[in-house]
Amino acid sequence: AMDTDLSSQDRKDLDKFIKFFALKTVQVIVQARLGEKICTRSSSSPTGSDWFNLAIKDIPEVTHEAKKALAGQLPAVGRSMCVEISLKTSEGDSMELEIWCLEMNEKCDKEIKVSYTVYNRLSLLLKSLLAITRVTPAYRLSRKQGHEYVILYRIYFGEVQLSGLGEGFQTVRVGTVGTPVGTITLSCAYRINLAFMSTRQFERTPPIMGIIIDHFVDRPYPSSSPMHPCNYRAGEDNGAVYPSVEDSQEVCTTSFSTSPPSQCVFTVTKAHFQASPPVVTDTLKVPVMGLAFSHQLSSSRLSCQPAALGVGSADMGYPVLFAGGLNAAHPHQLIGPGREGGVPLIPSQPAHGTQADQERMCTPLDGGHFSAATPSSSEDTETVSNSSEGKCGSPHDLLETIFVRKVGAFVNKPINQVTMANLDIPFAMFAPKNVELEDNDPMVNPPDSPETESPLQGSLHSEGSSGSSTGNTHDDFVMIDFKPAFSKDDILPIDLGTFYREFQNPPQLSSLSIDIGAQSMAEDLDSLPEKLAVHEKNVKEFDAFVETLQ
Amino acid sequence: LFFPPGPAAVAPPQPAPTMNCRAEVLEVSVEARQVEEAMLAVLHTVLLHRSTGKFHYKKEGTYSIGTVGTQDVDCDFIDFAYVRVSSEELDRALRKAVREFKDALRNSGSDGMGQISLEFYQKRKSRWPFSDECIPWELWTIKVNVVNLANEQERQICREKVGEKLCEKIINIVEVMNRHEYLPKMPTQSEVDNVFDTSLKDVQPYLYKISYQITDFLGTSVTTTMRRLIKDTLAL
């Protein structure tokens, strides 16, 4: 049947509507990903240039790109206009976030009036697009862009390519408008597993300055069009200045005063180390200082023990993490009793017996703002070696700590200075100064007559409440005065503390001694030829047995 | 007739006598401080779709349409942003209604349940002495459940959750709008005030009214309970 054909005027109008609708669609999408709030004014007097009676600004570059992609064509069946929104980090990793598709299908609505209904419905569809562009996950990401990542757009025309969105992407339909030549459909497919892209992940990277993307990274379709940043302002502010990378690194020293209650004074001085070229430890590069700690803050729960701030016992020195970002040229000191001045490095907290936990918490010096004190993004690699203290012995630690322990009272064996550098074993500072050599290891070289020496004997040399038992070089701790609670027992003649010290180093098991071990090994070796002969003789039987098992 | 003290807005909407009124219901659970922003987000999104530019009638029955501007609004108590029409008058009107609703919710002493309705209607002029008829053609109802949270952590989760919920609501609203169901015919100059609210200076929404009800714990509306009480009293 011959339907009423579209008049040529109507056809011309319709084509124009679709063309400008496509251009406005691109503007709305890109502007919604600029990272800024959009605001346009209503005007009661029609200006004549506001298509679809909506005040949508035209960013010239965007119009230019859209026209280039369309190349004079209109969306038609099999020829869709797509706006791809993606994210690119400062390291160059990029990820597709959304594909907005303007498609045409064959379902025609011949009855509909072009100049009136189609136009108004296109206007309504643009309003829906304004609303929907704010509710997909990429909107919130785009509002936070600029420092760690930028949002890019790319327009292409042809077949929709959704493979870059990862698995499980979701789609939302913005709307449809039927026309005499087909039905226009506007929809969005978006990646949903953006949960991995929390801002925490991006805290580690320095700000991106002035990036104008004119090439693309790992595009699966080499013939596709170039990517553009949504935020054109990124190119404008080249004025951000970053402090130069420090050659020296901050060093934190702790020291105890000699009389109880002990005070811990945290002294930060600048030590001059050779600035070794940093090494990339993983794909997400970590800059020096400041930002590294934001990672630790959230992941490793390090807690600083300011027990030494005059509260609680002062047996052990706790290594203190120096929160980066400090470029001071003079030492900073924690506030302790009797000390004046200085910047409090760690807010004083009473030690609520948390020293048993032996956890550390790193508190940022300047209230948690790490972004300022970062070097320029050209510093690609970071230091692996330094770790301030065992617990945070991740490659991201960049500080050395020197622990100076002045021992408190009642300590038999003062350890004057323990310098630990480049160690990442836990509680490295408590390891004895002399590194254990193999010949000291009782497992390798057992004591001459392990049975004769009674464990009690060794401990009898300990003097009162002194810390270490004599003759024992394997003390991991220097115990000043171990007074465990409820340790006195009427039944047992000794108290818990003594018991502990006595049996701290039990004699080794006899089966583990080399002599006996060697003996049995020798026996085994001797009996081998015999056993082999037996097996050879009965080899047929054995084979048959194995067959039954198959 | 005695009307119990209640909202200053119009009485609850009556069902349309001759025309089918499209009705949509949305439900949200929010903290007390989120009520205003959540309501505004939904109402503004609906009105964005139901407002045009100002009509300027010309000779021979043609007209031109003004331009509608839009702007982004960030919520303070919800991780959410929405787009509204750039019209201060419209924003003020909506804020006033939402504030009344919020106050009524708070003062009702009920367990924080209520609903706010946005109704689009057409006026049909009747002859004297009958007053004009209001015939609704679309009714949006937002049911609100106010929750009380115990600590800051729960509040933070609520911020995000309500934000996500509102995203879903916006998608729902857009779905309804896209159905392209009944819309009043574009009116002639003499009829325009029967279809559109022409009182605003920069935009022209369809004629609308906002009303609300607070639900008492029995699930019935307060006005219904009051009426019943009065009727019972009068019957004695």
XYZ file of C-alpha atoms in Angstrom, chain B residues 21-180:
160
model
C -5.077 9.684 34.932
C -1.704 8.132 34.653
C -0.364 7.458 38.129
C 3.182 6.672 39.108
C 4.357 5.846 42.595
C 7.914 6.069 43.832
C 9.117 5.041 47.248
C 12.154 6.195 49.146
C 13.576 5.604 52.582
C 15.637 8.494 53.811
C 17.009 10.101 56.888
C 15.143 13.131 58.150
C 17.751 15.564 56.888
C 17.649 14.017 53.423
C 13.919 14.456 52.906
C 14.097 17.887 51.304
C 16.847 17.126 48.848
C 15.375 13.780 47.839
C 11.950 15.301 47.211
C 13.384 18.204 45.283
C 15.446 15.874 43.140
C 12.399 13.869 42.106
C 10.055 16.818 41.681
C 12.545 18.837 39.674
C 13.305 15.908 37.416
C 9.616 15.453 36.678
C 9.101 19.157 36.098
C 12.135 19.340 33.850
C 10.244 17.053 31.504
C 6.940 18.809 32.023
C 8.014 22.379 31.424
C 8.452 24.222 28.178
C 9.671 27.651 27.257
C 7.220 30.528 27.394
C 4.786 30.610 24.528
C 4.580 33.730 22.443
C 1.499 33.734 20.329
C 1.645 35.456 17.036
C -0.896 36.194 14.481
C -2.869 33.393 12.867
C -2.590 31.079 15.779
C 1.103 30.372 15.531
C 3.381 30.633 18.434
C 7.020 30.539 19.277
C 8.522 28.947 22.308
C 11.099 30.391 24.651
C 14.238 28.617 25.781
C 14.547 26.498 28.883
C 17.862 26.628 30.663
C 19.062 23.916 33.031
C 21.473 23.673 35.905
C 23.162 21.045 38.027
C 22.291 20.780 41.697
C 24.531 18.970 44.161
C 22.963 17.506 47.254
C 24.576 18.166 50.597
C 23.246 15.186 52.506
C 23.086 12.683 49.704
C 25.787 11.516 47.312
C 23.703 12.671 44.404
C 23.332 15.385 41.814
C 20.433 16.219 39.530
C 19.431 18.662 36.827
C 16.675 21.195 37.260
C 15.090 23.868 35.170
C 16.760 27.244 35.538
C 13.889 29.080 37.102
C 14.148 30.600 40.531
C 10.401 31.017 40.831
C 9.786 27.359 40.150
C 12.543 26.334 42.530
C 11.076 28.532 45.254
C 7.627 27.074 44.793
C 8.911 23.538 45.032
C 11.088 24.293 48.035
C 8.163 25.832 49.849
C 5.984 22.787 49.320
C 8.761 20.364 50.253
C 9.563 22.307 53.399
C 5.949 22.165 54.499
C 5.938 18.454 53.865
C 9.112 17.984 55.846
C 7.762 20.012 58.761
C 4.516 18.086 58.722
C 6.454 14.831 58.798
C 8.453 16.005 61.730
C 5.531 17.378 63.704
C 3.155 14.597 63.043
C 4.525 12.434 65.780
C 3.972 9.450 63.570
C 6.809 7.160 62.755
C 7.946 9.277 59.856
C 5.819 8.099 56.988
C 4.088 10.217 54.467
C 3.715 10.932 50.810
C 3.936 13.942 48.595
C 2.072 14.147 45.305
C 2.658 16.130 42.166
C -0.395 16.259 39.973
C -0.633 17.656 36.480
C -4.101 18.734 35.521
C -6.124 20.578 32.953
C -8.781 23.057 33.671
C -12.122 22.700 32.113
C -14.188 25.768 32.259
C -17.689 25.304 33.463
C -20.527 27.606 33.276
C -21.548 29.711 36.144
C -22.291 28.932 38.965
C -20.119 25.877 38.732
C -16.452 26.335 39.274
C -13.868 25.117 36.873
C -13.049 21.498 36.883
C -9.569 20.264 37.463
C -8.932 17.136 35.540
C -5.685 15.430 36.352
C -3.878 13.656 33.596
C -0.720 12.592 35.408
C -0.088 11.953 39.064
C 3.279 11.332 40.660
C 3.330 10.116 44.242
C 6.458 9.835 46.302
C 6.097 7.719 49.406
C 8.594 8.625 52.051
C 9.772 6.588 54.974
C 11.966 8.438 57.420
C 14.582 6.338 59.155
C 16.621 7.101 62.216
C 20.254 6.138 62.185
C 22.410 5.452 65.186
C 25.891 6.492 64.223
C 28.029 8.281 61.723
C 29.041 5.163 59.895
C 25.444 4.282 59.185
C 24.835 7.804 58.026
C 27.661 7.601 55.592
C 26.309 4.384 54.153
C 22.880 5.991 53.975
C 24.297 8.888 51.954
C 25.541 6.496 49.342
C 22.591 4.162 49.378
C 20.045 6.930 49.023
C 22.145 8.371 46.218
C 21.989 5.079 44.390
C 18.267 4.780 44.994
C 17.669 8.221 43.600
C 19.621 7.282 40.486
C 17.168 4.433 40.027
C 14.232 6.778 40.530
C 15.517 9.143 37.882
C 15.807 6.254 35.452
C 12.239 5.231 36.324
C 10.956 8.731 35.729
C 12.697 8.955 32.380
C 11.203 5.608 31.403
C 7.708 6.902 32.084
C 8.375 10.112 30.214
C 9.577 8.174 27.243
C 6.312 6.342 26.840
C 4.925 9.379 25.096
